[in-house]
């Protein structure tokens, strides 16, 4: 165990560096992936319905979470944050799963998993480091609330309420618009080349 210690700071430093890079490239990479997604997608009527049923709860979860989060002001532990530390990313994961199912493509599913592991996992790690340094109460919160998969009972949280103003401030409505646009494209692909 002593032998592995000297490399630990270097590994942590490279993890921090990759987390910063991942944060910067995730949006442009997402747009590039959307183009690839539309090209590779081969939706059927059933896959489109099933995918939509999975992505809708993800969209709802993201919308609710965005109305609770108060970035850089206080540690958010209310609403969906009382069950998972990362409801926004869990919502994104559900969106990804829904769109992967709707597309009926193993390539898309594999690329989505790869992107989540290579981009979102490091970003989550970077955000956790920031929260640990900024909010002393984060340590207790992290001990009791899972990183992604939700717990069944609510964590004791500070009183906080959902705010539609925060939803609009965080521009979470754009996720809904994006989902509608992609679903509309999949419907067009299905009409042009119907598969059931």
Coordinates of C-alpha atoms in Angstrom, one line a residue:
X1 CA 0.0 0.0 0.0
X2 CA 3.0 2.4 0.7
X3 CA 4.2 1.7 -2.9
X4 CA 1.0 3.0 -4.5
X5 CA 0.9 6.2 -2.4
X6 CA 3.5 8.3 -4.5
X7 CA 1.3 8.0 -7.6
X8 CA -1.9 9.0 -5.9
X9 CA -1.4 12.8 -6.2
X10 CA -0.6 12.5 -9.9
X11 CA -3.7 10.4 -10.5
X12 CA -5.8 12.8 -8.6
X13 CA -4.3 15.7 -10.5
X14 CA -5.0 14.1 -13.9
X15 CA -8.6 13.2 -12.7
X16 CA -9.1 16.9 -11.9
X17 CA -7.7 18.0 -15.2
X18 CA -9.9 15.5 -17.2
X19 CA -12.9 16.7 -15.1
X20 CA -12.3 20.3 -16.3
X21 CA -11.8 19.2 -19.9
X22 CA -15.0 16.9 -19.8
X23 CA -17.0 19.9 -18.4
X24 CA -15.9 22.1 -21.4
X25 CA -16.4 19.5 -24.1
X26 CA -19.7 17.9 -23.0
X27 CA -22.0 20.4 -24.7
X28 CA -20.2 20.5 -28.2
X29 CA -19.8 16.7 -28.0
X30 CA -23.5 16.4 -27.2
X31 CA -24.4 18.3 -30.4
X32 CA -22.0 16.2 -32.5
X33 CA -23.6 13.1 -30.9
X34 CA -27.1 14.3 -31.8
X35 CA -26.2 14.4 -35.5
X36 CA -24.8 10.9 -35.3
X37 CA -27.8 9.8 -33.3
X38 CA -30.2 11.1 -36.0
X39 CA -28.2 9.3 -38.7
X40 CA -28.0 5.9 -36.9
X41 CA -31.5 5.9 -35.4
X42 CA -33.9 3.3 -36.9
X43 CA -37.0 3.7 -34.8
X44 CA -40.0 1.5 -34.8
X45 CA -43.4 2.5 -33.6
X46 CA -43.0 0.3 -30.5
X47 CA -39.4 1.5 -29.7
X48 CA -40.6 5.1 -30.1
X49 CA -43.4 4.6 -27.6
X50 CA -41.3 2.6 -25.1
X51 CA -38.4 5.1 -25.4
X52 CA -40.8 8.0 -24.8
X53 CA -42.2 6.3 -21.7
X54 CA -38.7 6.0 -20.2
X55 CA -37.5 9.5 -21.1
X56 CA -40.6 11.4 -19.8
X57 CA -39.8 10.6 -16.1
X58 CA -36.2 11.7 -16.8
X59 CA -37.4 15.0 -18.2
X60 CA -39.8 15.5 -15.2
X61 CA -37.0 14.6 -12.7
X62 CA -34.7 17.2 -14.3
X63 CA -37.4 19.8 -14.3
X64 CA -38.2 19.3 -10.6
X65 CA -34.6 19.2 -9.6
X66 CA -33.8 22.4 -11.4
X67 CA -36.5 24.1 -9.4
X68 CA -34.7 23.1 -6.1
X69 CA -31.0 23.7 -6.9
X70 CA -29.4 26.9 -5.8
X71 CA -26.0 26.8 -7.4
X72 CA -23.1 28.2 -5.4
X73 CA -25.5 29.6 -2.7
X74 CA -26.3 26.6 -0.5
X75 CA -26.1 22.9 -0.5
X76 CA -29.4 21.6 -2.0
X77 CA -30.7 18.6 -0.1
X78 CA -34.4 19.1 -0.5
X79 CA -36.8 17.7 -3.1
X80 CA -35.2 15.0 -5.3
X81 CA -31.8 15.9 -3.7
X82 CA -33.1 14.2 -0.6
X83 CA -33.0 10.9 -2.5
X84 CA -30.0 11.2 -4.8
X85 CA -27.1 13.6 -4.9
X86 CA -27.4 14.0 -8.6
X87 CA -31.0 14.0 -9.8
X88 CA -30.1 16.1 -12.8
X89 CA -27.7 13.5 -14.0
X90 CA -30.0 10.7 -13.1
X91 CA -32.7 12.5 -15.2
X92 CA -30.1 12.7 -18.1
X93 CA -29.4 9.0 -17.8
X94 CA -33.1 8.2 -18.1
X95 CA -33.3 10.6 -21.1
X96 CA -30.4 8.7 -22.7
X97 CA -31.9 5.3 -22.0
X98 CA -35.2 6.4 -23.5
X99 CA -33.6 7.8 -26.6
X100 CA -31.3 4.8 -27.0
X101 CA -34.4 2.5 -26.8
X102 CA -36.3 4.7 -29.2
X103 CA -33.5 4.6 -31.7
X104 CA -33.2 0.8 -31.8
X105 CA -29.4 0.9 -32.3
X106 CA -26.8 -1.0 -30.3
X107 CA -24.2 1.5 -31.5
X108 CA -26.1 4.4 -30.0
X109 CA -26.6 2.6 -26.7
X110 CA -22.9 1.7 -26.6
X111 CA -21.8 5.3 -27.4
X112 CA -24.1 6.7 -24.8
X113 CA -22.7 4.5 -22.1
X114 CA -19.2 5.4 -23.2
X115 CA -20.0 9.1 -23.1
X116 CA -21.5 8.8 -19.7
X117 CA -18.5 7.0 -18.3
X118 CA -15.9 9.2 -20.0
X119 CA -17.6 12.6 -19.7
X120 CA -20.3 12.7 -17.0
X121 CA -18.6 10.5 -14.3
X122 CA -15.6 12.8 -14.2
X123 CA -17.8 15.9 -14.2
X124 CA -19.8 14.5 -11.3
X125 CA -16.5 13.9 -9.5
X126 CA -15.3 17.4 -10.1
X127 CA -18.6 18.9 -8.8
X128 CA -18.3 16.7 -5.7
X129 CA -14.8 18.0 -5.0
X130 CA -16.2 21.6 -5.3
X131 CA -19.1 20.9 -2.9
X132 CA -16.8 19.2 -0.4
X133 CA -14.6 22.3 -0.4
X134 CA -17.5 24.8 -0.3
X135 CA -20.0 23.3 2.0
X136 CA -18.9 21.6 5.3
X137 CA -22.2 19.8 5.6
X138 CA -21.7 18.0 2.3
X139 CA -19.6 15.2 4.0
X140 CA -22.6 14.1 6.1
X141 CA -25.0 14.4 3.1
X142 CA -22.7 12.3 0.9
X143 CA -22.5 9.6 3.6
X144 CA -26.3 9.2 3.6
X145 CA -27.4 10.0 0.1
X146 CA -26.3 7.9 -2.9
X147 CA -24.4 9.5 -5.7
X148 CA -26.9 8.4 -8.4
X149 CA -29.2 5.5 -7.6
X150 CA -31.9 7.0 -5.3
X151 CA -32.5 5.9 -1.7
X152 CA -36.1 4.9 -0.7
X153 CA -36.5 7.3 2.2
X154 CA -35.8 11.1 2.2
X155 CA -32.6 12.4 3.8
X156 CA -33.3 14.9 6.5
X157 CA -32.9 18.1 4.6
X158 CA -33.2 21.8 5.2
X159 CA -36.6 23.3 4.4
X160 CA -36.7 24.2 0.8
X161 CA -39.4 24.6 -1.8
X162 CA -39.7 24.2 -5.5
X163 CA -39.3 27.4 -7.4
X164 CA -40.5 27.8 -10.9
X165 CA -38.4 30.9 -11.1
X166 CA -35.3 28.7 -10.6
X167 CA -36.6 26.3 -13.3
X168 CA -36.7 29.2 -15.8
X169 CA -33.4 30.7 -14.5
X170 CA -31.6 27.4 -15.1
X171 CA -33.3 27.3 -18.6
X172 CA -34.3 23.7 -18.0
X173 CA -37.1 24.2 -20.5
X174 CA -34.5 23.7 -23.2
X175 CA -34.3 20.0 -22.3
X176 CA -38.0 19.7 -23.1
X177 CA -37.6 21.5 -26.4
X178 CA -34.6 19.4 -27.4
X179 CA -36.5 16.2 -26.5
X180 CA -39.5 17.3 -28.6
X181 CA -37.2 18.2 -31.6
X182 CA -35.4 14.8 -31.5
X183 CA -38.7 12.9 -31.1
X184 CA -40.2 14.8 -34.0
X185 CA -37.2 13.8 -36.2
X186 CA -37.6 10.1 -35.1
X187 CA -41.3 10.3 -36.0
X188 CA -40.4 11.7 -39.5
X189 CA -37.9 8.8 -39.9
X190 CA -40.6 6.4 -38.9
X191 CA -43.1 7.8 -41.4
X192 CA -40.5 7.9 -44.3
X193 CA -39.4 4.3 -43.5
X194 CA -42.0 2.7 -41.3
X195 CA -40.9 -0.2 -39.0
X196 CA -43.2 -1.8 -36.4

